[in-house]
Coordinates of N, CA and C in Angstrom, one line a residue:
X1 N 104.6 104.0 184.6 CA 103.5 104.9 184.9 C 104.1 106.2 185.5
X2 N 103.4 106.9 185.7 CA 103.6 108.4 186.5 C 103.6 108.2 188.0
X3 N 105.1 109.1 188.0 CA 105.5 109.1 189.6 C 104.7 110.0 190.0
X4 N 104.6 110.1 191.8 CA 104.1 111.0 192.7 C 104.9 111.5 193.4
X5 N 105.4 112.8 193.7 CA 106.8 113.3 194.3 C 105.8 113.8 196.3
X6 N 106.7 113.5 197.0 CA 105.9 114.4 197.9 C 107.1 114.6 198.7
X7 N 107.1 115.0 199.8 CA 108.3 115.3 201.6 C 107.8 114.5 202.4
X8 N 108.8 114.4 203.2 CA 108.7 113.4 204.1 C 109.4 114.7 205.3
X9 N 108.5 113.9 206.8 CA 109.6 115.0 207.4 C 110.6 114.0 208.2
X10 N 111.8 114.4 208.7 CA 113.0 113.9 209.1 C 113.0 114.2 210.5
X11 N 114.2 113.5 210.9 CA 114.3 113.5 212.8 C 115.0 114.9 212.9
X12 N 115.9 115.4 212.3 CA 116.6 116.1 212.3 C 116.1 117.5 211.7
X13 N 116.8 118.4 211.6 CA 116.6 119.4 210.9 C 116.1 119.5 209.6
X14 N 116.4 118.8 208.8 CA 116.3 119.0 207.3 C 115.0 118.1 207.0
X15 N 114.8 117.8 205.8 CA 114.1 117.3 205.1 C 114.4 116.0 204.2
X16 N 113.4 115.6 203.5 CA 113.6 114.3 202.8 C 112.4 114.9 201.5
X17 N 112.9 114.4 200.1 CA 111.6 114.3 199.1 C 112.1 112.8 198.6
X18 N 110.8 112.2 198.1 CA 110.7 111.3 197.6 C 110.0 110.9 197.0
X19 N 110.3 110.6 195.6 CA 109.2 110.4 194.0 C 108.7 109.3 194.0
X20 N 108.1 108.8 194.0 CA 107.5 107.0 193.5 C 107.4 106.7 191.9
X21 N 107.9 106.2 191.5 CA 107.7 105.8 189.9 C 108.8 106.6 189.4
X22 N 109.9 106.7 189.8 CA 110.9 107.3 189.0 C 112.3 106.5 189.6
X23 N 113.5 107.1 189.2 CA 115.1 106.8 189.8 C 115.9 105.9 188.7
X24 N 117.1 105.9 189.0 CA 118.0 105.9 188.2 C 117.4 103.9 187.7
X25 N 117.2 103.2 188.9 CA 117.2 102.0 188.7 C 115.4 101.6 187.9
X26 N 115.0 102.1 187.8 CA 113.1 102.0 186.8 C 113.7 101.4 185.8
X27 N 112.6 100.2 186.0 CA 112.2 99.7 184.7 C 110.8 100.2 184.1
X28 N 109.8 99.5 182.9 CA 109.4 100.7 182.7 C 107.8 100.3 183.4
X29 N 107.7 99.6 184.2 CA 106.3 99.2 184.6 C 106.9 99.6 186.0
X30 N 107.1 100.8 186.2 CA 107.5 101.2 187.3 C 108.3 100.5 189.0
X31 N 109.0 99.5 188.5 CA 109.4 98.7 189.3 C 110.9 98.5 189.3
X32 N 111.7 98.3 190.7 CA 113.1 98.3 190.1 C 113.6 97.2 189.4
X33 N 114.9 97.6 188.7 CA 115.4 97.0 188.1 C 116.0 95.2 188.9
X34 N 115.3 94.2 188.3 CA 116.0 92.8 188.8 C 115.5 91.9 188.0
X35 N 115.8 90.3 188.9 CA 115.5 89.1 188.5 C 114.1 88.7 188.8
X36 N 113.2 89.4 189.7 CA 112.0 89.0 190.1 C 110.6 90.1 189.6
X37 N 110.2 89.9 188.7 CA 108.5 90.6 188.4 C 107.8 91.3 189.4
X38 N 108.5 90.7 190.3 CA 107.7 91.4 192.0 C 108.1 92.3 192.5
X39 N 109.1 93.2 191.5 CA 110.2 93.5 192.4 C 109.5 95.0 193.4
X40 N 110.0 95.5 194.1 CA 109.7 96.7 194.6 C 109.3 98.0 193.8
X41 N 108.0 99.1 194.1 CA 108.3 100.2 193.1 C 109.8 100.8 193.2
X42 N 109.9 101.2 192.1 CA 111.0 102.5 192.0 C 110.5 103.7 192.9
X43 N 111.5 103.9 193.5 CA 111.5 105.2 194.4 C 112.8 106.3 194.6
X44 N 112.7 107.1 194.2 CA 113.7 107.8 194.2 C 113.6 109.1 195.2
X45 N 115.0 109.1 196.0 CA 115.0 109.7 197.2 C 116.2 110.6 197.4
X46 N 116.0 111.4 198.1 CA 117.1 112.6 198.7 C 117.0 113.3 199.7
X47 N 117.8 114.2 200.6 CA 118.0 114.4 201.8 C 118.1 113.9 202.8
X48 N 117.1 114.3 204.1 CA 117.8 113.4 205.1 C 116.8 112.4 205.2
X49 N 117.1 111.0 206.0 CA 116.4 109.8 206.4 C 116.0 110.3 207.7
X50 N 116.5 110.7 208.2 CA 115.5 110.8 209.5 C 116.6 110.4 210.8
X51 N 117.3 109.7 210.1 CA 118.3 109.0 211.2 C 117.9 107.8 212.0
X52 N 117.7 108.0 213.2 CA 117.4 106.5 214.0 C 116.2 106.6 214.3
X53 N 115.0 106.2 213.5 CA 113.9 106.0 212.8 C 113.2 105.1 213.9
X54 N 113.9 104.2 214.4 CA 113.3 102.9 215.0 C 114.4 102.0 215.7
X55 N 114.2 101.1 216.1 CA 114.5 99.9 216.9 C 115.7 99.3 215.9
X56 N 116.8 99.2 215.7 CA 118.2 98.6 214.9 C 118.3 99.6 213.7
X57 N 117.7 100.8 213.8 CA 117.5 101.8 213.0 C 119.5 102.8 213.1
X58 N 119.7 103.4 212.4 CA 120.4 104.4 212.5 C 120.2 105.0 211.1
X59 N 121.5 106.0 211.0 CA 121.3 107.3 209.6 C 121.8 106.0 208.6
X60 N 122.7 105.4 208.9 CA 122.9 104.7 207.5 C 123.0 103.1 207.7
X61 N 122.7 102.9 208.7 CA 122.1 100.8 209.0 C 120.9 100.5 209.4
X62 N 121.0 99.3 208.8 CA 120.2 98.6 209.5 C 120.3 97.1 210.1
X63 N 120.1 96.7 211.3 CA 121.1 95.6 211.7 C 119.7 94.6 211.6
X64 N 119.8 93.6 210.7 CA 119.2 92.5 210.8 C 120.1 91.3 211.7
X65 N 119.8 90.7 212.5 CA 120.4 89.2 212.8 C 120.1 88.2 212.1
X66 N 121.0 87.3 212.1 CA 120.9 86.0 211.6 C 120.9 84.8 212.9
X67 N 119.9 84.6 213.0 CA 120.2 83.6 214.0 C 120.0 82.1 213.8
X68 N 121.4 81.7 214.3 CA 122.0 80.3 213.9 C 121.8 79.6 214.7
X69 N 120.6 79.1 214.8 CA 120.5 77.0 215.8 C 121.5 76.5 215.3
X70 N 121.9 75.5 216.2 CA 122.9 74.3 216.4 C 122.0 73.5 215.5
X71 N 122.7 72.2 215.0 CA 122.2 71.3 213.8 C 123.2 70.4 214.3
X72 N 122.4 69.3 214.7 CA 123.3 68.0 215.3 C 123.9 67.4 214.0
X73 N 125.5 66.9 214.1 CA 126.5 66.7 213.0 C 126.0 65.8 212.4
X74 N 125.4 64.4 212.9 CA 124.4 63.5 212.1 C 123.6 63.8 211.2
X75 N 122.8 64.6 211.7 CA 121.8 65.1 211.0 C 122.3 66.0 209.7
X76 N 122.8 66.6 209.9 CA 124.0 67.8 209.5 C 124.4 66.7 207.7
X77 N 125.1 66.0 208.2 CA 126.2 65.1 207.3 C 124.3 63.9 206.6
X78 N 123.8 63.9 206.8 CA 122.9 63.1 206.1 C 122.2 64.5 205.0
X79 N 121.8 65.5 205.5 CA 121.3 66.4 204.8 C 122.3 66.9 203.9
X80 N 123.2 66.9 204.0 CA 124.6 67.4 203.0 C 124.3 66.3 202.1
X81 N 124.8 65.2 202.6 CA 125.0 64.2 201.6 C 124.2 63.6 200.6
X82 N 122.7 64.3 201.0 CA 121.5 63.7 200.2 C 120.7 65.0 199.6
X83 N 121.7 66.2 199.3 CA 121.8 67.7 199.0 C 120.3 68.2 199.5
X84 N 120.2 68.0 200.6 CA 119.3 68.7 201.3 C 119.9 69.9 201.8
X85 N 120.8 69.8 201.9 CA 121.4 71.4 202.7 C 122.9 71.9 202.2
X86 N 123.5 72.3 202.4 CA 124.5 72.9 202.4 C 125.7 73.3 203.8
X87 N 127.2 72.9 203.6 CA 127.8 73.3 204.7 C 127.8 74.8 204.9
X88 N 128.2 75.0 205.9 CA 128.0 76.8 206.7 C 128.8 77.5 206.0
X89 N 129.5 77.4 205.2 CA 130.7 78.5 204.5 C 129.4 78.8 203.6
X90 N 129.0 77.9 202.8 CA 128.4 78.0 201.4 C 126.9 78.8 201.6
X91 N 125.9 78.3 202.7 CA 124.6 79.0 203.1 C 125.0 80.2 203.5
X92 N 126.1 80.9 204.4 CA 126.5 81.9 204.7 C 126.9 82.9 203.2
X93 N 127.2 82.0 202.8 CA 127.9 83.0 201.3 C 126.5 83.4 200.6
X94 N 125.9 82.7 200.7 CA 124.0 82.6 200.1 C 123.3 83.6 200.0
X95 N 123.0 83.4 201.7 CA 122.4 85.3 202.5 C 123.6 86.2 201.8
X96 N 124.9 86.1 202.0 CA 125.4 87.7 201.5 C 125.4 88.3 200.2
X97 N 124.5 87.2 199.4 CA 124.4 87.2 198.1 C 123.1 88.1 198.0
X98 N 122.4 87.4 198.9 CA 121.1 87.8 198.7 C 120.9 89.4 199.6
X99 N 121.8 89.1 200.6 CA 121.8 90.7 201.5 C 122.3 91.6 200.4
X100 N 123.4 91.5 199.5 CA 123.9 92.2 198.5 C 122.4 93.1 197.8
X101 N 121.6 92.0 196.9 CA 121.2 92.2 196.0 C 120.0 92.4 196.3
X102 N 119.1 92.5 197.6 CA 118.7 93.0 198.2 C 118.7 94.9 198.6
X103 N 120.3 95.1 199.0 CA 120.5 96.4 199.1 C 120.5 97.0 198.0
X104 N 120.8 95.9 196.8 CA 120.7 97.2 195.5 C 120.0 97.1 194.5
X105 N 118.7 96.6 194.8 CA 117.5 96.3 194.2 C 116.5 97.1 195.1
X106 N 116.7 97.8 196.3 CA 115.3 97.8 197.4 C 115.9 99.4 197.2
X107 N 115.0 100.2 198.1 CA 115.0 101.7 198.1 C 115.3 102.0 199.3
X108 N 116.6 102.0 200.4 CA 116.8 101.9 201.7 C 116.8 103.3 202.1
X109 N 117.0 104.4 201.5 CA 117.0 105.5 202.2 C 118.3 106.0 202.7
X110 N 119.2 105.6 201.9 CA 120.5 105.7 202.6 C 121.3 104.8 203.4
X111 N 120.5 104.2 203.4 CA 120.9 103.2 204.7 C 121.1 101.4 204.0
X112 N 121.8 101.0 204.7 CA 122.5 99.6 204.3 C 122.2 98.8 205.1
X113 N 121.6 97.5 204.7 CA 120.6 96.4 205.3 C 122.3 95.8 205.8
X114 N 122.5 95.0 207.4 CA 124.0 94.2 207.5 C 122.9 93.2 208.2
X115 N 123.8 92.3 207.8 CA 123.4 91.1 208.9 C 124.8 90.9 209.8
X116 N 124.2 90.0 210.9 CA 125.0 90.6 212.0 C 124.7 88.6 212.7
X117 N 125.4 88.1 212.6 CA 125.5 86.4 213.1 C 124.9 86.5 214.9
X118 N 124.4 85.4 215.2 CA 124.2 85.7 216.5 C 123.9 83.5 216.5
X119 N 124.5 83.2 217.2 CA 124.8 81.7 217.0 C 123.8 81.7 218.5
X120 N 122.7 80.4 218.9 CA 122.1 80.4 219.8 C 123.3 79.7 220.7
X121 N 122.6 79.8 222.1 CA 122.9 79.4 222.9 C 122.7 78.3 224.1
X122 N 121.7 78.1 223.1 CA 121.0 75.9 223.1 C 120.5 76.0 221.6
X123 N 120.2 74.4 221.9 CA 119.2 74.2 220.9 C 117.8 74.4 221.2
X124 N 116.9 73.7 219.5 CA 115.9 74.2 219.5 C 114.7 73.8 220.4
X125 N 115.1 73.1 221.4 CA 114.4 72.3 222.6 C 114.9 73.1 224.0
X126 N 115.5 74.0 223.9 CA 115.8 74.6 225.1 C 115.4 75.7 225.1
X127 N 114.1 76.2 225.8 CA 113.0 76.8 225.3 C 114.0 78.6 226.9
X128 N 114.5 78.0 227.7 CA 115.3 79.0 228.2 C 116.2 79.4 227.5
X129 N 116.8 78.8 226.9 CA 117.9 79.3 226.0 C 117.2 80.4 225.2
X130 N 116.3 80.0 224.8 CA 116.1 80.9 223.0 C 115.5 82.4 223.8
X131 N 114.8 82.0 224.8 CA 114.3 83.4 225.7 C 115.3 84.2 226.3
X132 N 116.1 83.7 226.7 CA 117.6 84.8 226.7 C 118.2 85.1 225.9
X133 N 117.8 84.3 224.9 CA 118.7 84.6 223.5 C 118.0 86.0 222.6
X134 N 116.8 85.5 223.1 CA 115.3 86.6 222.3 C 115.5 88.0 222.9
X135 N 115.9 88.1 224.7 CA 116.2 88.8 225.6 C 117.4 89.8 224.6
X136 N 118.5 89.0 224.8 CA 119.8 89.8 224.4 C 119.2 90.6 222.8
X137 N 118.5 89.7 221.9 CA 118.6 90.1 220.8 C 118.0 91.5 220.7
X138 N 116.9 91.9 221.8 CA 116.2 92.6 221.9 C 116.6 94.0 222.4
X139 N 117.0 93.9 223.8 CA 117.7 94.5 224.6 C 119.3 94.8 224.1
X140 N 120.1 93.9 224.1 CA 121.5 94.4 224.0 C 121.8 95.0 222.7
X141 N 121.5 93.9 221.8 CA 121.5 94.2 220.1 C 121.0 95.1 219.8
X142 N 119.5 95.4 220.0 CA 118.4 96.1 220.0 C 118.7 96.3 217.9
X143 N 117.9 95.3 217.9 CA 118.0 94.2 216.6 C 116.9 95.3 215.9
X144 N 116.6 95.3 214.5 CA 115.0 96.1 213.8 C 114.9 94.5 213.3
X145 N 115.2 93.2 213.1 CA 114.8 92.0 212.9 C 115.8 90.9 213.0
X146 N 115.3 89.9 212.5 CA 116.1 88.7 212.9 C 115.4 88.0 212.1
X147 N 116.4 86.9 210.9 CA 115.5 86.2 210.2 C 116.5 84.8 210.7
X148 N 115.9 83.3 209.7 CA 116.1 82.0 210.1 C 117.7 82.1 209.9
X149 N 119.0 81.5 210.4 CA 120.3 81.9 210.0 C 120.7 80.5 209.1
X150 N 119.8 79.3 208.7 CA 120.0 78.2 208.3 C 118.7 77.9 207.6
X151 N 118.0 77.8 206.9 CA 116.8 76.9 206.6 C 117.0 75.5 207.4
X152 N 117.3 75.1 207.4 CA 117.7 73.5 207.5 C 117.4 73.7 209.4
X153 N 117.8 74.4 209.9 CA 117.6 74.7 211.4 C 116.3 76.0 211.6
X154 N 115.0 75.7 211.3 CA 114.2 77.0 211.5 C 113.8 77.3 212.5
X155 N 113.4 78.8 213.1 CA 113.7 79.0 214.4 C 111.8 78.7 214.8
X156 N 112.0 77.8 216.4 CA 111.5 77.6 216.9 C 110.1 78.6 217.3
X157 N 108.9 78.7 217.3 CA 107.8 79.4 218.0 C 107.6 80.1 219.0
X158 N 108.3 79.3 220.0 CA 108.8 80.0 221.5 C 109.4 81.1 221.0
X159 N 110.6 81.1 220.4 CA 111.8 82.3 220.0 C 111.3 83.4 219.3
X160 N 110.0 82.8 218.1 CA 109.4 84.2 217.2 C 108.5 84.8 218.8
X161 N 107.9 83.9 219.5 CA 107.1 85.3 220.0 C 107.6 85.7 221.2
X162 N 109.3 85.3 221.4 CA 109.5 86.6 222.8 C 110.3 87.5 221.7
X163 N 110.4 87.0 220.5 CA 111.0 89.0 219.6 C 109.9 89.7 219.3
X164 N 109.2 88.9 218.9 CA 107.7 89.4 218.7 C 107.1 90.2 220.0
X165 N 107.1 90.2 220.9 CA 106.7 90.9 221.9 C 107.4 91.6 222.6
X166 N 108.6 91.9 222.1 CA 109.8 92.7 222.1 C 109.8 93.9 221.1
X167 N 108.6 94.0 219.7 CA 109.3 95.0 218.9 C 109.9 94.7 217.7
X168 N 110.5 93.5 217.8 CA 111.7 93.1 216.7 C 111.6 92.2 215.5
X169 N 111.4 92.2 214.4 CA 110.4 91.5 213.8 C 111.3 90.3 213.5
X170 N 110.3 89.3 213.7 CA 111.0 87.7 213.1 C 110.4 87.2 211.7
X171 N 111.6 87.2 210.6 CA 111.0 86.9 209.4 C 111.4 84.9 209.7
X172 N 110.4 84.4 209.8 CA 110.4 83.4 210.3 C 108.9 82.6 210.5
X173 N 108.9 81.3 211.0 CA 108.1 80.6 210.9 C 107.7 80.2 209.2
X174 N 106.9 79.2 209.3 CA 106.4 78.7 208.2 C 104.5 78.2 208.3
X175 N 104.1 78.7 207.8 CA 102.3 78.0 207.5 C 102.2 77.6 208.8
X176 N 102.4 78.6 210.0 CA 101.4 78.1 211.1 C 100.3 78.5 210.7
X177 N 99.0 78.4 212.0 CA 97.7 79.2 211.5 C 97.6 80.3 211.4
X178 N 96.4 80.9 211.0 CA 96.2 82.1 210.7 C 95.9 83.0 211.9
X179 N 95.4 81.9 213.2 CA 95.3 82.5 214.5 C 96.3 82.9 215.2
X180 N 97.8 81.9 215.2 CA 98.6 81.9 215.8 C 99.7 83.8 215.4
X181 N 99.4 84.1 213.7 CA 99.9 85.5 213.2 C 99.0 86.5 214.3
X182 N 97.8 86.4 214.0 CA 96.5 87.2 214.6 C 96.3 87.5 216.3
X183 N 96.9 86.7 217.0 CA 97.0 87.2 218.4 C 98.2 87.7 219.0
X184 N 99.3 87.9 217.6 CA 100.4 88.2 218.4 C 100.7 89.9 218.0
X185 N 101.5 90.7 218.3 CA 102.0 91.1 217.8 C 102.5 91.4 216.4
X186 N 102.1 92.1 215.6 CA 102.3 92.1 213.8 C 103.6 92.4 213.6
X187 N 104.3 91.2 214.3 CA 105.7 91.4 213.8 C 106.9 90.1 213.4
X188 N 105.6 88.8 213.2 CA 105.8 88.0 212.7 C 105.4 87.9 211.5
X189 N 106.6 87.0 210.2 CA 106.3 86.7 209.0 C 106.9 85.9 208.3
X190 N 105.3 84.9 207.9 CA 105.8 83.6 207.3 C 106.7 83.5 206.1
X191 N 107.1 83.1 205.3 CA 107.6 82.9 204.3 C 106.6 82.5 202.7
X192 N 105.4 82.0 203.3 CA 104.6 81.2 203.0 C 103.1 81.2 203.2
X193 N 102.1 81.3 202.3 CA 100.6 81.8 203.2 C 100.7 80.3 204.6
X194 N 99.6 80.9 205.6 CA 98.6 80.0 206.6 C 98.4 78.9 206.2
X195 N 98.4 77.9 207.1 CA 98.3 77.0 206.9 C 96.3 76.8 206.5
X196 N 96.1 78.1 207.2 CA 94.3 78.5 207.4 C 94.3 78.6 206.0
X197 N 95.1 79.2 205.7 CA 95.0 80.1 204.1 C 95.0 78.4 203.3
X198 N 95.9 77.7 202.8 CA 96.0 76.6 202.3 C 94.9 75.9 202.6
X199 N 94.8 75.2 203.9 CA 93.2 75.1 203.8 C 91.7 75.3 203.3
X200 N 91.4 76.3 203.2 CA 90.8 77.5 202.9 C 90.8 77.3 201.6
X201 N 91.8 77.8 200.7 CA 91.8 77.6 199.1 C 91.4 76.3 198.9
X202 N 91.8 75.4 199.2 CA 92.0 73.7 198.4 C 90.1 73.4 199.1
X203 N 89.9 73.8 200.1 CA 88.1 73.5 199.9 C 87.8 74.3 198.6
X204 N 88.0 75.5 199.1 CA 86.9 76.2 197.7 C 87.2 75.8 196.4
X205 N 88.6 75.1 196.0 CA 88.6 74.3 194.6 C 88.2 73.0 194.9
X206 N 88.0 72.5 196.2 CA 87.4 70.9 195.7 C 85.9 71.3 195.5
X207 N 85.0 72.3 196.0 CA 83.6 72.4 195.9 C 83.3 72.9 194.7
X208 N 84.0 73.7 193.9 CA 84.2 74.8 192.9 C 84.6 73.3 191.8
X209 N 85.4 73.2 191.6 CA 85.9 72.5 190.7 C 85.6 70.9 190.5
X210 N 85.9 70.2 191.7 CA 86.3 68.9 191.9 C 84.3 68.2 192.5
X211 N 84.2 68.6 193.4 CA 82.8 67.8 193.7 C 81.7 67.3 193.0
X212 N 81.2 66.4 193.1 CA 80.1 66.3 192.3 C 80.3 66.1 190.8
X213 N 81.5 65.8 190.5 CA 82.1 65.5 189.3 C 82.9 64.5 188.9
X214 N 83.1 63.6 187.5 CA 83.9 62.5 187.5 C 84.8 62.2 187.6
X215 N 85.8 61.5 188.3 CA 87.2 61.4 188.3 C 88.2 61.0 187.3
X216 N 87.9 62.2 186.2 CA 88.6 61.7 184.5 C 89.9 61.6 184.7
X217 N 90.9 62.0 185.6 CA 92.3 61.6 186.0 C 92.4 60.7 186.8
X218 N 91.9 58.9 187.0 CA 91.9 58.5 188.1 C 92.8 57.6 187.2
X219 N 93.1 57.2 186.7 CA 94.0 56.5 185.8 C 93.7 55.1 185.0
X220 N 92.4 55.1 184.6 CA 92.1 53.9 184.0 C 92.6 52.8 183.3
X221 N 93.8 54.1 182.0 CA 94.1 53.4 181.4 C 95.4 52.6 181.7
X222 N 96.1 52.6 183.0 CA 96.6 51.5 183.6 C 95.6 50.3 184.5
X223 N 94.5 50.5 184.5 CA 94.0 49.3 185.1 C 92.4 49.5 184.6
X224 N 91.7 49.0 183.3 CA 90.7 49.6 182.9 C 89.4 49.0 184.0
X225 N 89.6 47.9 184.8 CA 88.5 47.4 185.4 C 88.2 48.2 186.3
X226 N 88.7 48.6 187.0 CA 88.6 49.8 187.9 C 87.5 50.9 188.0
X227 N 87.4 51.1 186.5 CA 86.1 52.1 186.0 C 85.8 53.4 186.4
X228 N 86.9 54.4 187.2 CA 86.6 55.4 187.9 C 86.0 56.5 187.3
X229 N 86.6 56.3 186.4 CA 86.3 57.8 185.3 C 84.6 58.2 185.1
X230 N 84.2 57.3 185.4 CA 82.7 57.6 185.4 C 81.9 57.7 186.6
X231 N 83.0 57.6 187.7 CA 82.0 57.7 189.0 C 82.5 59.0 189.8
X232 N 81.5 59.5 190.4 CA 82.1 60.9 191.1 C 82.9 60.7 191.9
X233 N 83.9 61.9 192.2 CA 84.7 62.1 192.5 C 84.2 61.3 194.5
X234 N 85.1 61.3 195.5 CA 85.3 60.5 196.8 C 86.2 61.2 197.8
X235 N 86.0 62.2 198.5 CA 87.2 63.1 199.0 C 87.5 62.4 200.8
X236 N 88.3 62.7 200.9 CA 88.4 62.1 202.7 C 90.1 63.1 203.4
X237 N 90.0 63.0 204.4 CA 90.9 63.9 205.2 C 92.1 62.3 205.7
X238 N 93.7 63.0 205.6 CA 94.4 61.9 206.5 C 95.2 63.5 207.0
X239 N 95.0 62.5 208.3 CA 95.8 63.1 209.4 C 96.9 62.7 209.9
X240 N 98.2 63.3 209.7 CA 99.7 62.4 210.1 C 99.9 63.0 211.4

């Protein structure tokens, strides 16, 4: 489609222009060039950024952290072995894959996304630790985010909301509620919709689709006395 060119203004003396729907990397449904349909518009840019823009901001970085919980070696060595996870050379090599192709798929402005290791200083039950840890990341680092440094170790709720109320965004957590996003600070992000959200959908397809209707997948034809297929559907809630 057809780009939009406009200015932007800069911290500095100069200027910035920047097109939308154009640049060297366009594909042709105006999106950059990659492995994902989703990918970001094309945006093509020149002059100045602005410089230190924000919070782990400068003219040409940007410091994300990785923050790495401890993973008890038991645990560790069962999840390896039953390929639930990965040793730490290999997850590490993962992200720099992904930080890579990330920086050259996305429209940075000049500037280069780094990740920057920050190994906690308890575990994920030591609810002081992560708050000094949240402290330093905020204060010392003075981080623009921090995402999970392991899947396998995700960072704890205490820890998203003292960065969260610091400024610093935590790409983290998974399908809490929709309340728990909603009172904080808009600088938490799931990976994954709400758990509200999930909710929420699967009623409106059991009322929409499923209620009041036969259960033609109930599986008869391994046990035909059973008879389900002709009796309406039976919904119930389990709670673990």
């Amino acid at each position: 489609g057809g780009g939009s060119a406009g200015r932007i203004a800069s911290g500095g003396s100069g200027s910035a222009r920047v097109e939308v729907g154009k640049g060297p990397n366009c594909r042709g449904d105006g999106r950059m060039k990659g492995i994902s349909l989703y990918a970001p518009p094309c945006v093509s840019f020149s002059g100045d950024n602005g410089g230190a823009t924000g919070k782990g901001v400068t003219k040409d970085k940007i410091l994300v952290i990785r923050y790495v919980l401890p993973i008890d070696p038991a645990t560790r060595a069962i999840l390896v072995n039953a390929r639930l996870s990965d040793e730490d050379a290999i997850i590490k090599r993962a992200y720099e894959g992904l930080r890579r192709y990330a920086n050259n798929h996305a429209q940075t402005y000049g500037r280069e996304v780094v990740y920057e290791d920050f190994v906690a200083t308890g575990n994920d039950t030591n609810q002081e630790a992560m708050k000094a840890d949240a402290l330093t990341i905020a204060n010392d680092k003075k981080a623009f985010a921090v995402i999970e440094g392991n899947p396998a170790a995700p960072i704890p709720t205490v820890f998203a909301k003292e960065v969260a109320a610091r400024g610093v965004i935590c790409i983290c957590t998974v399908s809490l509620t929709s309340r728990f996003y909603q009172e904080r600070p808009p600088y938490i992000f799931s990976s994954l919709p709400t758990s509200t959200e999930y909710g929420t959908h699967m009623a409106e397809y059991i009322a929409k689709k499923l209620n009041g209707k036969p259960a033609k997948f109930a599986g008869d034809e391994l046990n035909p006395a059973q008879g389900y297929r002709n009796m309406p559907r039976k919904f119930g809630l389990i709670y673990i």
